[in-house]
Short mmCIF file of C-alpha atoms in Angstrom, two decimals:
data_model
loop_
_atom_site.label_atom_id
_atom_site.label_comp_id
_atom_site.label_asym_id
_atom_site.label_seq_id
_atom_site.Cartn_x
_atom_site.Cartn_y
_atom_site.Cartn_z
CA MET A 112 -45.64 -3.77 -22.24
CA LYS A 113 -44.01 -6.50 -20.60
CA LYS A 114 -40.80 -6.75 -22.17
CA LEU A 115 -40.26 -2.95 -21.66
CA PHE A 116 -40.79 -4.10 -18.19
CA ILE A 117 -38.45 -6.90 -17.91
CA PHE A 118 -35.87 -4.55 -19.64
CA ALA A 119 -36.50 -1.88 -16.98
CA SER A 120 -36.43 -4.11 -13.84
CA ILE A 121 -32.75 -5.54 -15.57
CA LEU A 122 -31.56 -1.92 -15.98
CA LEU A 123 -31.97 -0.74 -13.03
CA LEU A 124 -30.92 -3.72 -11.37
CA ALA A 125 -27.35 -3.18 -12.99
CA ILE A 126 -27.37 0.82 -12.10
CA SER A 127 -28.29 -0.38 -7.74
CA CYS A 128 -25.53 -3.30 -7.99
CA ASN A 129 -22.15 -0.91 -7.37
CA THR A 130 -19.71 -2.38 -9.49
CA GLY A 131 -17.06 -1.20 -7.54
CA LYS A 132 -14.95 -3.56 -4.83
CA TYR A 133 -15.03 -1.87 -1.24
CA ILE A 134 -12.17 -3.62 0.44
CA SER A 135 -12.81 -3.46 3.98
CA THR A 136 -9.88 -3.67 6.58
CA SER A 137 -9.56 -5.62 9.57
CA ALA A 138 -7.07 -5.19 12.36
CA ILE A 139 -4.83 -7.85 13.26
CA GLY A 140 -2.57 -8.50 15.83
CA LEU A 141 0.64 -6.80 16.54
CA VAL A 142 3.29 -7.26 19.19
CA ASN A 143 6.62 -5.23 19.39
CA LEU A 144 9.19 -7.87 20.38
CA GLN A 145 12.62 -6.10 22.76
CA ASN A 146 15.28 -6.93 23.40
CA TYR A 147 16.68 -7.02 19.02
CA ALA A 148 20.24 -5.75 17.87
CA ALA A 149 20.22 -5.41 14.17
CA LYS A 150 23.68 -7.44 13.14
CA SER A 151 25.18 -5.14 10.45
CA ALA A 152 24.34 -1.29 9.23
CA ILE A 153 26.37 -2.45 5.79
CA ASP A 154 23.27 -1.66 3.17
CA LEU A 155 21.14 -0.55 4.73
CA PRO A 156 20.29 2.68 1.54
CA TYR A 157 17.56 4.79 3.42
CA THR A 158 17.78 6.45 6.71
CA TYR A 159 14.54 4.16 7.41
CA ASN A 160 15.01 0.88 6.04
CA TYR A 161 12.37 -2.08 5.70
CA MET A 162 12.03 -5.20 6.61
CA VAL A 163 9.79 -8.79 6.49
CA ILE A 164 11.11 -11.62 7.26
CA THR A 165 9.44 -14.91 6.75
CA ASN A 166 11.70 -17.59 7.71
CA GLN A 167 14.25 -18.08 11.11
CA GLN A 168 17.31 -18.13 9.35
CA ASP A 169 16.41 -14.78 7.97
CA PHE A 170 16.00 -13.50 11.32
CA ASP A 171 18.50 -15.46 12.43
CA ASN A 172 20.98 -13.49 9.76
CA THR A 173 19.52 -10.35 10.37
CA PHE A 174 19.24 -9.44 14.43
CA GLY A 175 20.96 -10.10 17.12
CA ILE A 176 19.69 -10.22 20.80
CA ALA A 177 20.47 -6.71 22.38
CA LYS A 178 23.86 -7.30 25.24
CA SER A 179 22.55 -6.26 28.34
CA GLY A 180 21.77 -7.66 32.20
CA ASN A 181 18.28 -9.08 33.05
CA ILE A 182 16.35 -9.26 29.24
CA ASN A 183 13.04 -11.37 28.42
CA ILE A 184 13.16 -12.95 24.88
CA THR A 185 10.34 -13.54 22.84
CA TYR A 186 11.43 -15.39 19.74
CA PRO A 187 9.07 -14.87 16.98
CA GLY A 188 7.06 -18.37 15.95
CA PHE A 189 7.28 -18.13 12.06
CA ALA A 190 4.65 -21.80 11.71
CA GLY A 191 2.03 -18.86 12.64
CA GLN A 192 4.02 -15.48 12.47
CA THR A 193 5.83 -12.68 11.05
CA VAL A 194 8.15 -10.59 11.44
CA ILE A 195 8.28 -6.90 10.24
CA ALA A 196 11.10 -4.58 11.19
CA CYS A 197 12.78 -0.89 10.93
CA VAL A 198 16.39 -0.42 11.26
CA ALA A 199 17.76 2.99 11.16
CA GLN A 200 21.25 4.24 9.63
CA PRO A 201 23.87 4.26 12.79
CA THR A 202 22.85 7.73 14.92
CA THR A 203 24.48 9.70 17.39
CA ASN A 204 20.61 10.92 17.80
CA ASN A 205 18.27 9.77 20.34
CA VAL A 206 15.88 7.87 17.69
CA THR A 207 12.81 5.80 18.83
CA ILE A 208 10.84 3.47 16.30
CA HIS A 209 7.57 2.12 17.80
CA PHE A 210 5.68 -0.08 15.54
CA ASP A 211 1.70 0.77 16.36
CA LYS A 212 -0.67 -1.24 15.10
CA ALA A 213 -1.30 -3.71 11.91
CA GLU A 214 -4.09 -3.95 9.36
CA VAL A 215 -4.81 -6.12 6.35
CA ALA A 216 -6.86 -5.13 3.40
CA GLY A 217 -7.73 -7.92 0.77
CA LYS A 218 -4.15 -9.13 -0.38
CA GLU A 219 -1.89 -5.97 1.62
CA LEU A 220 -0.87 -6.26 5.17
CA ASN A 221 -0.28 -2.45 6.34
CA VAL A 222 2.12 -1.94 8.63
CA TYR A 223 1.96 1.64 10.88
CA CYS A 224 4.61 2.75 12.90
CA THR A 225 6.28 5.92 14.44
CA THR A 226 9.77 7.48 14.44
CA THR A 227 11.04 9.82 16.90
CA GLU A 228 14.40 11.93 16.72
CA GLY A 229 15.12 13.14 20.76
CA SER A 230 17.40 16.44 21.14
CA GLU A 231 19.77 14.73 23.12
CA HIS A 232 23.09 14.03 21.64
CA LEU A 233 24.54 10.46 22.38
CA LYS A 234 28.62 9.52 22.75
CA ASN A 235 28.41 6.87 20.85
CA ALA A 236 26.22 5.73 17.52
CA ILE A 237 23.62 3.79 17.66
CA ILE A 238 21.34 1.86 15.27
CA PRO A 239 17.64 1.70 16.16
CA VAL A 240 16.28 -0.95 16.19
CA ALA A 241 11.96 -1.74 15.94
CA VAL A 242 11.22 -5.34 15.38
CA ALA A 243 7.54 -7.30 15.16
CA THR A 244 5.06 -10.15 14.61
CA VAL A 245 2.24 -10.38 13.23
CA PRO A 246 0.02 -13.40 12.69
CA LYS A 247 1.15 -14.85 9.04
CA VAL A 248 -1.86 -14.26 6.73
CA MET A 249 -1.49 -16.73 3.64
CA ASP A 250 -3.16 -14.27 1.14
CA VAL A 251 -1.50 -11.49 1.75
CA LYS A 252 1.07 -10.21 -1.12
CA LYS A 253 2.35 -6.95 -0.17
CA VAL A 254 3.44 -5.00 2.88
CA VAL A 255 2.80 -1.79 2.75
CA PHE A 256 4.82 0.56 5.68
CA TYR A 257 3.44 3.57 7.12
CA THR A 258 5.80 6.04 9.35
CA ASN A 259 4.26 9.02 11.16
CA GLY A 260 0.93 8.75 8.74
CA GLU A 261 2.62 8.80 5.25
CA LYS A 262 3.03 5.93 3.02
CA VAL A 263 6.56 5.38 2.77
CA MET A 264 7.19 1.98 1.29
CA THR A 265 5.54 -1.18 -0.74
CA LYS A 266 7.15 -4.82 0.28
CA ALA A 267 6.48 -7.80 -1.47
CA VAL A 268 5.71 -10.96 -0.02
CA SER A 269 5.74 -14.77 -1.10
CA PHE A 270 5.65 -17.85 1.11
CA LYS A 271 6.95 -20.75 -0.01
CA GLU A 272 4.48 -23.52 -0.96
CA LYS A 273 6.75 -25.79 1.58
CA GLU A 274 5.77 -23.25 5.03
CA GLU A 275 2.25 -23.44 3.32
CA LYS A 276 1.72 -27.23 3.37
CA GLU A 277 4.03 -27.35 6.96
CA ILE A 278 1.52 -25.35 8.24
CA ASN A 279 -1.74 -26.61 7.02
CA THR A 280 -0.37 -30.55 7.85
CA ALA A 281 0.48 -28.36 11.75
CA ASN A 282 -2.99 -26.93 12.08
CA GLU A 283 -4.70 -29.90 11.02
CA ASN A 284 -2.44 -32.31 13.32
CA ASN A 285 -2.39 -29.83 16.24
CA THR A 286 -5.25 -28.45 18.42
CA ASN A 287 -3.62 -26.14 20.41
CA ASP A 288 -2.19 -22.30 19.28
CA THR A 289 0.73 -21.11 18.72
CA LYS A 290 2.71 -18.69 20.88
CA PRO A 291 6.26 -17.00 20.65
CA VAL A 292 8.59 -18.86 23.45
CA VAL A 293 9.92 -16.26 25.89
CA LEU A 294 12.81 -16.88 27.80
CA LYS A 295 14.49 -15.18 30.82
CA ARG A 296 18.05 -14.67 30.93
CA MET A 297 19.82 -13.26 33.96
CA MET A 298 23.09 -12.62 36.04
CA ARG A 299 23.48 -15.03 38.15
CA ARG A 300 25.24 -13.59 41.43
CA PRO A 301 28.36 -15.45 43.39
CA ALA A 302 27.65 -17.58 46.19
CA VAL A 303 28.36 -16.20 49.75
CA ILE A 304 30.31 -18.23 51.91
#
């Protein structure tokens, strides 16, 4: 009888334990960056091209500052941030792209954006761009992009071991939070004499 009770207890325990893993999602901060333009529209195979950028050199090779009068520029800090971007092919339609939110689910980063196409046609072709930063999550292995509620692309991401060591060293030696740098560029008016 005692053996039957132990066997029944173990069986009940095994049945009551849920063997399937439930991965909860955690929302993370997403900051849309303004006044950036794609440096080139060459090699854009899709209508909307999604990117994950983990270092300054790749960012500088892909994006430049939009030419405009008075603008504020926020530069990403790659020590603690990852850049996500969407670049559309050149178009004369009034297309807008906006990142809405990001969340971490296990080893995936889910990024949600909205694209709209207005009925207004422009005289000159433009390259619609959306650039945003999210906190760097070292456990993330892939980024999944959702546009207008539909899964559109998955990108593998890896952080170089050198970057990881630099970040860990920086966190040990620095108690301040890393924040993006905001610079203002203003057109100067000539002095009136």
